[in-house]
PDB file of C-alpha atoms in Angstrom:
ATOM      1  CA  UNK U   1       9.830 129.545  78.763  1.00 55.00           C
ATOM      2  CA  UNK U   2      11.829 127.063  76.524  1.00 61.00           C
ATOM      3  CA  UNK U   3      14.478 129.705  75.931  1.00 61.00           C
ATOM      4  CA  UNK U   4      14.780 130.121  79.821  1.00 54.00           C
ATOM      5  CA  UNK U   5      14.830 126.344  80.294  1.00 54.00           C
ATOM      6  CA  UNK U   6      17.758 125.936  77.786  1.00 61.00           C
ATOM      7  CA  UNK U   7      19.813 128.814  79.246  1.00 57.00           C
ATOM      8  CA  UNK U   8      19.430 127.515  82.848  1.00 53.00           C
ATOM      9  CA  UNK U   9      20.060 123.974  81.899  1.00 58.00           C
ATOM     10  CA  UNK U  10      23.466 124.930  80.689  1.00 58.00           C
ATOM     11  CA  UNK U  11      24.228 126.444  84.053  1.00 55.00           C
ATOM     12  CA  UNK U  12      22.836 123.427  85.909  1.00 56.00           C
ATOM     13  CA  UNK U  13      22.156 125.470  89.142  1.00 58.00           C
ATOM     14  CA  UNK U  14      19.142 124.028  90.874  1.00 58.00           C
ATOM     15  CA  UNK U  15      18.163 127.223  92.512  1.00 59.00           C
ATOM     16  CA  UNK U  16      18.152 129.070  89.265  1.00 61.00           C
ATOM     17  CA  UNK U  17      15.771 126.549  87.743  1.00 62.00           C
ATOM     18  CA  UNK U  18      12.928 128.174  89.701  1.00 65.00           C
ATOM     19  CA  UNK U  19      13.520 131.073  86.962  1.00 61.00           C
ATOM     20  CA  UNK U  20      11.734 128.744  84.623  1.00 64.00           C
ATOM     21  CA  UNK U  21       8.659 128.726  86.724  1.00 65.00           C
ATOM     22  CA  UNK U  22       9.035 132.453  87.082  1.00 64.00           C
ATOM     23  CA  UNK U  23       8.752 132.921  83.346  1.00 67.00           C
ATOM     24  CA  UNK U  24       6.203 130.162  82.989  1.00 68.00           C
ATOM     25  CA  UNK U  25       4.024 132.035  85.377  1.00 68.00           C
ATOM     26  CA  UNK U  26       4.147 135.166  83.092  1.00 69.00           C
ATOM     27  CA  UNK U  27       3.397 132.991  80.049  1.00 68.00           C
ATOM     28  CA  UNK U  28       0.572 131.177  81.771  1.00 70.00           C
ATOM     29  CA  UNK U  29      -0.826 134.529  83.053  1.00 66.00           C
ATOM     30  CA  UNK U  30      -0.675 136.002  79.555  1.00 69.00           C
ATOM     31  CA  UNK U  31      -2.640 132.920  78.187  1.00 72.00           C
ATOM     32  CA  UNK U  32      -5.227 133.323  80.979  1.00 76.00           C
ATOM     33  CA  UNK U  33      -4.125 129.763  82.388  1.00 80.00           C
ATOM     34  CA  UNK U  34      -4.899 130.951  85.815  1.00 83.00           C
ATOM     35  CA  UNK U  35      -4.375 127.814  87.823  1.00 85.00           C
ATOM     36  CA  UNK U  36      -1.058 126.957  86.125  1.00 84.00           C
ATOM     37  CA  UNK U  37       0.178 130.501  86.728  1.00 82.00           C
ATOM     38  CA  UNK U  38      -0.805 130.365  90.499  1.00 86.00           C
ATOM     39  CA  UNK U  39       0.736 126.931  90.882  1.00 86.00           C
ATOM     40  CA  UNK U  40       4.136 128.182  89.518  1.00 82.00           C
ATOM     41  CA  UNK U  41       4.080 131.329  91.591  1.00 83.00           C
ATOM     42  CA  UNK U  42       3.030 129.625  94.796  1.00 88.00           C
ATOM     43  CA  UNK U  43       5.785 126.831  94.293  1.00 85.00           C
ATOM     44  CA  UNK U  44       8.449 129.639  93.899  1.00 82.00           C
ATOM     45  CA  UNK U  45       7.256 131.330  97.199  1.00 87.00           C
ATOM     46  CA  UNK U  46       7.503 128.193  99.104  1.00 88.00           C
ATOM     47  CA  UNK U  47      10.962 127.294  97.608  1.00 85.00           C
ATOM     48  CA  UNK U  48      12.388 130.689  98.286  1.00 82.00           C
ATOM     49  CA  UNK U  49      10.834 130.949 101.730  1.00 85.00           C
ATOM     50  CA  UNK U  50      12.407 127.514 102.696  1.00 85.00           C
ATOM     51  CA  UNK U  51      15.828 128.958 101.552  1.00 81.00           C
ATOM     52  CA  UNK U  52      15.548 132.288 103.382  1.00 79.00           C
ATOM     53  CA  UNK U  53      15.881 134.376 100.167  1.00 78.00           C
ATOM     54  CA  UNK U  54      13.513 137.430 100.856  1.00 78.00           C
ATOM     55  CA  UNK U  55      14.025 139.088  97.620  1.00 79.00           C
ATOM     56  CA  UNK U  56      12.916 136.130  95.646  1.00 81.00           C
ATOM     57  CA  UNK U  57      10.015 135.524  97.933  1.00 84.00           C
ATOM     58  CA  UNK U  58       8.730 139.009  97.248  1.00 83.00           C
ATOM     59  CA  UNK U  59       9.041 138.526  93.418  1.00 81.00           C
ATOM     60  CA  UNK U  60       7.251 135.252  93.370  1.00 84.00           C
ATOM     61  CA  UNK U  61       4.557 136.683  96.066  1.00 86.00           C
ATOM     62  CA  UNK U  62       4.016 139.621  93.636  1.00 83.00           C
ATOM     63  CA  UNK U  63       3.220 137.383  90.711  1.00 83.00           C
ATOM     64  CA  UNK U  64       0.799 135.323  92.909  1.00 87.00           C
ATOM     65  CA  UNK U  65      -0.822 138.462  93.974  1.00 87.00           C
ATOM     66  CA  UNK U  66      -1.426 139.746  90.448  1.00 84.00           C
ATOM     67  CA  UNK U  67      -2.696 136.247  89.428  1.00 86.00           C
ATOM     68  CA  UNK U  68      -5.301 136.221  92.317  1.00 88.00           C
ATOM     69  CA  UNK U  69      -6.165 140.020  91.838  1.00 85.00           C
ATOM     70  CA  UNK U  70      -6.795 139.769  88.113  1.00 82.00           C
ATOM     71  CA  UNK U  71      -8.748 136.494  88.657  1.00 84.00           C
ATOM     72  CA  UNK U  72     -10.998 138.413  91.294  1.00 86.00           C
ATOM     73  CA  UNK U  73      -9.975 136.366  94.181  1.00 89.00           C
ATOM     74  CA  UNK U  74      -9.311 139.377  96.556  1.00 87.00           C
ATOM     75  CA  UNK U  75      -9.061 137.125  99.704  1.00 88.00           C
ATOM     76  CA  UNK U  76      -6.314 135.047  98.169  1.00 89.00           C
ATOM     77  CA  UNK U  77      -4.782 138.313  96.871  1.00 88.00           C
ATOM     78  CA  UNK U  78      -4.703 139.701 100.347  1.00 87.00           C
ATOM     79  CA  UNK U  79      -2.844 136.663 101.636  1.00 89.00           C
ATOM     80  CA  UNK U  80      -0.091 137.069  99.103  1.00 88.00           C
ATOM     81  CA  UNK U  81       0.249 140.810  99.805  1.00 85.00           C
ATOM     82  CA  UNK U  82       0.755 139.936 103.513  1.00 86.00           C
ATOM     83  CA  UNK U  83       3.648 137.568 102.699  1.00 88.00           C
ATOM     84  CA  UNK U  84       5.142 140.169 100.411  1.00 82.00           C
ATOM     85  CA  UNK U  85       4.626 142.977 103.037  1.00 81.00           C
ATOM     86  CA  UNK U  86       6.164 140.844 106.078  1.00 84.00           C
ATOM     87  CA  UNK U  87       9.232 139.770 103.894  1.00 82.00           C
ATOM     88  CA  UNK U  88       9.840 143.419 103.117  1.00 77.00           C
ATOM     89  CA  UNK U  89       9.604 144.440 106.709  1.00 76.00           C
ATOM     90  CA  UNK U  90      11.976 141.832 107.911  1.00 78.00           C
ATOM     91  CA  UNK U  91      14.541 142.909 105.191  1.00 72.00           C
ATOM     92  CA  UNK U  92      13.989 146.593 105.935  1.00 66.00           C
ATOM     93  CA  UNK U  93      14.431 147.258 102.192  1.00 70.00           C
ATOM     94  CA  UNK U  94      13.011 150.581 101.230  1.00 73.00           C
ATOM     95  CA  UNK U  95      12.332 149.623  97.696  1.00 73.00           C
ATOM     96  CA  UNK U  96      10.555 146.418  98.649  1.00 75.00           C
ATOM     97  CA  UNK U  97       8.381 148.053 101.355  1.00 76.00           C
ATOM     98  CA  UNK U  98       7.311 150.769  98.849  1.00 77.00           C
ATOM     99  CA  UNK U  99       6.319 148.021  96.415  1.00 75.00           C
ATOM    100  CA  UNK U 100       4.597 145.995  99.170  1.00 78.00           C
ATOM    101  CA  UNK U 101       2.394 149.082 100.036  1.00 79.00           C
ATOM    102  CA  UNK U 102       1.585 149.415  96.574  1.00 78.00           C
ATOM    103  CA  UNK U 103       0.079 146.052  96.386  1.00 79.00           C
ATOM    104  CA  UNK U 104      -1.841 146.731  99.653  1.00 83.00           C
ATOM    105  CA  UNK U 105      -3.214 149.927  98.199  1.00 84.00           C
ATOM    106  CA  UNK U 106      -4.457 148.063  95.095  1.00 81.00           C
ATOM    107  CA  UNK U 107      -6.153 145.505  97.321  1.00 83.00           C
ATOM    108  CA  UNK U 108      -7.674 148.311  99.687  1.00 86.00           C
ATOM    109  CA  UNK U 109      -8.989 150.040  96.619  1.00 85.00           C
ATOM    110  CA  UNK U 110     -10.902 146.999  95.344  1.00 83.00           C
ATOM    111  CA  UNK U 111     -12.244 146.009  98.700  1.00 84.00           C
ATOM    112  CA  UNK U 112     -12.562 149.163 100.953  1.00 86.00           C
ATOM    113  CA  UNK U 113     -12.403 152.194  98.757  1.00 89.00           C
ATOM    114  CA  UNK U 114     -10.119 154.991  97.874  1.00 89.00           C
ATOM    115  CA  UNK U 115      -9.809 156.306 101.449  1.00 90.00           C
ATOM    116  CA  UNK U 116      -8.232 153.050 102.799  1.00 88.00           C
ATOM    117  CA  UNK U 117      -6.154 152.769  99.601  1.00 87.00           C
ATOM    118  CA  UNK U 118      -4.783 156.256 100.162  1.00 89.00           C
ATOM    119  CA  UNK U 119      -3.909 155.298 103.805  1.00 87.00           C
ATOM    120  CA  UNK U 120      -1.855 152.456 102.500  1.00 84.00           C
ATOM    121  CA  UNK U 121       0.079 154.915 100.178  1.00 83.00           C
ATOM    122  CA  UNK U 122       0.626 157.144 103.090  1.00 82.00           C
ATOM    123  CA  UNK U 123       2.630 154.294 104.897  1.00 75.00           C
ATOM    124  CA  UNK U 124       5.391 154.770 102.422  1.00 72.00           C
ATOM    125  CA  UNK U 125       8.061 157.035 103.616  1.00 60.00           C
ATOM    126  CA  UNK U 126       9.149 159.821 101.343  1.00 56.00           C
ATOM    127  CA  UNK U 127      11.910 158.882  99.047  1.00 50.00           C
ATOM    128  CA  UNK U 128      11.100 155.159  99.608  1.00 60.00           C
ATOM    129  CA  UNK U 129      12.266 153.160  96.444  1.00 62.00           C
ATOM    130  CA  UNK U 130      13.579 154.468  93.219  1.00 68.00           C
ATOM    131  CA  UNK U 131      12.203 157.278  91.099  1.00 69.00           C
ATOM    132  CA  UNK U 132       9.849 154.907  89.124  1.00 70.00           C
ATOM    133  CA  UNK U 133       8.366 153.335  92.276  1.00 74.00           C
ATOM    134  CA  UNK U 134       7.689 156.708  93.697  1.00 77.00           C
ATOM    135  CA  UNK U 135       6.169 157.810  90.604  1.00 80.00           C
ATOM    136  CA  UNK U 136       3.906 154.806  90.593  1.00 80.00           C
ATOM    137  CA  UNK U 137       2.843 155.658  94.068  1.00 84.00           C
ATOM    138  CA  UNK U 138       1.804 159.193  93.095  1.00 86.00           C
ATOM    139  CA  UNK U 139      -0.285 157.501  90.112  1.00 87.00           C
ATOM    140  CA  UNK U 140      -1.960 155.365  92.791  1.00 87.00           C
ATOM    141  CA  UNK U 141      -2.762 158.353  94.855  1.00 90.00           C
ATOM    142  CA  UNK U 142      -4.107 160.254  91.836  1.00 91.00           C
ATOM    143  CA  UNK U 143      -6.478 157.097  91.320  1.00 90.00           C
ATOM    144  CA  UNK U 144      -7.647 157.465  94.933  1.00 91.00           C
ATOM    145  CA  UNK U 145      -8.240 161.269  94.428  1.00 92.00           C
ATOM    146  CA  UNK U 146     -10.208 160.630  91.135  1.00 92.00           C
ATOM    147  CA  UNK U 147     -12.267 157.835  92.800  1.00 90.00           C
ATOM    148  CA  UNK U 148     -12.989 160.250  95.698  1.00 91.00           C
ATOM    149  CA  UNK U 149     -14.502 162.716  93.421  1.00 91.00           C
ATOM    150  CA  UNK U 150     -11.509 165.254  93.213  1.00 92.00           C
ATOM    151  CA  UNK U 151     -10.154 165.370  89.538  1.00 92.00           C
ATOM    152  CA  UNK U 152      -7.970 168.460  90.353  1.00 92.00           C
ATOM    153  CA  UNK U 153      -5.982 166.748  93.079  1.00 92.00           C
ATOM    154  CA  UNK U 154      -5.683 163.684  90.910  1.00 92.00           C
ATOM    155  CA  UNK U 155      -4.075 166.051  88.276  1.00 91.00           C
ATOM    156  CA  UNK U 156      -1.654 167.279  90.842  1.00 91.00           C
ATOM    157  CA  UNK U 157      -0.719 163.741  91.686  1.00 90.00           C
ATOM    158  CA  UNK U 158      -0.010 162.923  88.052  1.00 89.00           C
ATOM    159  CA  UNK U 159       2.160 165.936  87.779  1.00 88.00           C
ATOM    160  CA  UNK U 160       4.158 164.734  90.771  1.00 86.00           C
ATOM    161  CA  UNK U 161       4.423 161.361  89.203  1.00 83.00           C
ATOM    162  CA  UNK U 162       5.654 162.956  85.955  1.00 80.00           C
ATOM    163  CA  UNK U 163       8.177 165.204  87.793  1.00 80.00           C
ATOM    164  CA  UNK U 164       9.720 162.104  89.679  1.00 74.00           C
ATOM    165  CA  UNK U 165       9.946 160.129  86.477  1.00 69.00           C
ATOM    166  CA  UNK U 166      11.851 162.662  84.947  1.00 66.00           C
ATOM    167  CA  UNK U 167      13.861 161.746  81.804  1.00 59.00           C
ATOM    168  CA  UNK U 168      13.913 158.029  82.620  1.00 58.00           C
ATOM    169  CA  UNK U 169      13.899 155.988  79.502  1.00 56.00           C
ATOM    170  CA  UNK U 170      10.655 154.468  78.594  1.00 50.00           C
ATOM    171  CA  UNK U 171      11.760 150.896  79.431  1.00 48.00           C
ATOM    172  CA  UNK U 172       9.980 148.004  80.975  1.00 47.00           C
ATOM    173  CA  UNK U 173      10.349 149.411  84.413  1.00 50.00           C
ATOM    174  CA  UNK U 174       7.920 152.240  83.509  1.00 58.00           C
ATOM    175  CA  UNK U 175       5.290 150.221  81.986  1.00 62.00           C
ATOM    176  CA  UNK U 176       2.994 150.136  85.015  1.00 62.00           C
ATOM    177  CA  UNK U 177       3.360 153.913  85.426  1.00 70.00           C
ATOM    178  CA  UNK U 178       2.492 154.611  81.878  1.00 73.00           C
ATOM    179  CA  UNK U 179      -0.431 152.182  81.616  1.00 73.00           C
ATOM    180  CA  UNK U 180      -2.001 153.297  84.881  1.00 78.00           C
ATOM    181  CA  UNK U 181      -1.615 156.911  84.135  1.00 83.00           C
ATOM    182  CA  UNK U 182      -2.986 156.636  80.601  1.00 80.00           C
ATOM    183  CA  UNK U 183      -6.051 154.578  81.824  1.00 81.00           C
ATOM    184  CA  UNK U 184      -6.647 157.191  84.530  1.00 87.00           C
ATOM    185  CA  UNK U 185      -6.243 160.232  82.068  1.00 88.00           C
ATOM    186  CA  UNK U 186      -8.686 158.568  79.691  1.00 86.00           C
ATOM    187  CA  UNK U 187     -11.377 158.227  82.405  1.00 88.00           C
ATOM    188  CA  UNK U 188     -10.803 161.725  83.506  1.00 91.00           C
ATOM    189  CA  UNK U 189     -11.180 163.047  79.988  1.00 87.00           C
ATOM    190  CA  UNK U 190     -14.428 161.133  79.434  1.00 88.00           C
ATOM    191  CA  UNK U 191     -16.167 161.351  82.865  1.00 91.00           C
ATOM    192  CA  UNK U 192     -14.546 164.419  84.382  1.00 89.00           C
ATOM    193  CA  UNK U 193     -16.155 167.763  84.609  1.00 90.00           C
ATOM    194  CA  UNK U 194     -16.290 169.785  81.349  1.00 89.00           C
ATOM    195  CA  UNK U 195     -14.064 172.552  82.831  1.00 90.00           C
ATOM    196  CA  UNK U 196     -11.313 169.916  83.311  1.00 89.00           C
ATOM    197  CA  UNK U 197     -11.390 168.766  79.726  1.00 82.00           C
ATOM    198  CA  UNK U 198     -11.171 172.412  78.704  1.00 87.00           C
ATOM    199  CA  UNK U 199      -8.118 172.961  81.030  1.00 90.00           C
ATOM    200  CA  UNK U 200      -4.918 173.718  79.071  1.00 90.00           C
ATOM    201  CA  UNK U 201      -2.748 172.119  81.887  1.00 89.00           C
ATOM    202  CA  UNK U 202      -4.828 169.001  81.864  1.00 90.00           C
ATOM    203  CA  UNK U 203      -4.627 168.798  77.960  1.00 90.00           C
ATOM    204  CA  UNK U 204      -0.740 169.334  78.165  1.00 89.00           C
ATOM    205  CA  UNK U 205      -0.411 166.593  80.770  1.00 87.00           C
ATOM    206  CA  UNK U 206      -2.342 164.096  78.741  1.00 87.00           C
ATOM    207  CA  UNK U 207      -0.289 164.867  75.668  1.00 86.00           C
ATOM    208  CA  UNK U 208       2.893 164.263  77.563  1.00 82.00           C
ATOM    209  CA  UNK U 209       1.818 160.877  78.989  1.00 80.00           C
ATOM    210  CA  UNK U 210       0.687 159.829  75.501  1.00 78.00           C
ATOM    211  CA  UNK U 211       4.019 160.826  74.211  1.00 78.00           C
ATOM    212  CA  UNK U 212       5.754 158.594  76.809  1.00 74.00           C
ATOM    213  CA  UNK U 213       3.213 155.653  75.980  1.00 72.00           C
ATOM    214  CA  UNK U 214       4.166 156.062  72.289  1.00 73.00           C
ATOM    215  CA  UNK U 215       7.854 156.018  73.013  1.00 70.00           C
ATOM    216  CA  UNK U 216       7.701 153.093  75.099  1.00 64.00           C
ATOM    217  CA  UNK U 217       5.569 151.204  72.301  1.00 62.00           C
ATOM    218  CA  UNK U 218       8.292 152.269  69.820  1.00 63.00           C
ATOM    219  CA  UNK U 219      10.937 150.694  71.965  1.00 58.00           C
ATOM    220  CA  UNK U 220       8.987 147.572  72.233  1.00 49.00           C
ATOM    221  CA  UNK U 221       8.720 147.309  68.319  1.00 50.00           C
TER     222      UNK U 221
END
């Protein structure tokens, strides 16, 4: 946060000073300072809405959504998801609309179950957003399949996610994809039917995702 403040202070651009709050929100979230993180994210949403900057509204609303979601305040998370969704629709930006649907799907999974979460995913047109976003959507659909009691369909969705991710470098934009897939594969390996853990294709898929996770961790180091 101090580094961001020093860099932006040299520029002197008032609008860019909201980036300090952007960074501060992530720092506070990492330290479990929930109210501080929410105040920063909410303040950024208000600022950028008043200036009509949709993309920045969506970034700030996404942070606010995650603060509320991780804190267990699903009602508040729903409100932030709605702001994100409305902004994305107004801008007709495919990437933003895909990301908004992802937030809606996460919320639906927690509140209403996998069927409603899957319906949220289906609102996303084919090829909306970049490859990583599309891959994350397939991982979300895999989670829905797994929660619905269909591990084989979940495995197919994970294959789709892997195919779309392709040879993208394991950088920060892939971290949600890797983390969500790794958690899901772990659950499937422990709680899935015995024939799943014995399936060679499942074992190979797990190995490939673990390799991605290892590569990503190595880049961070």
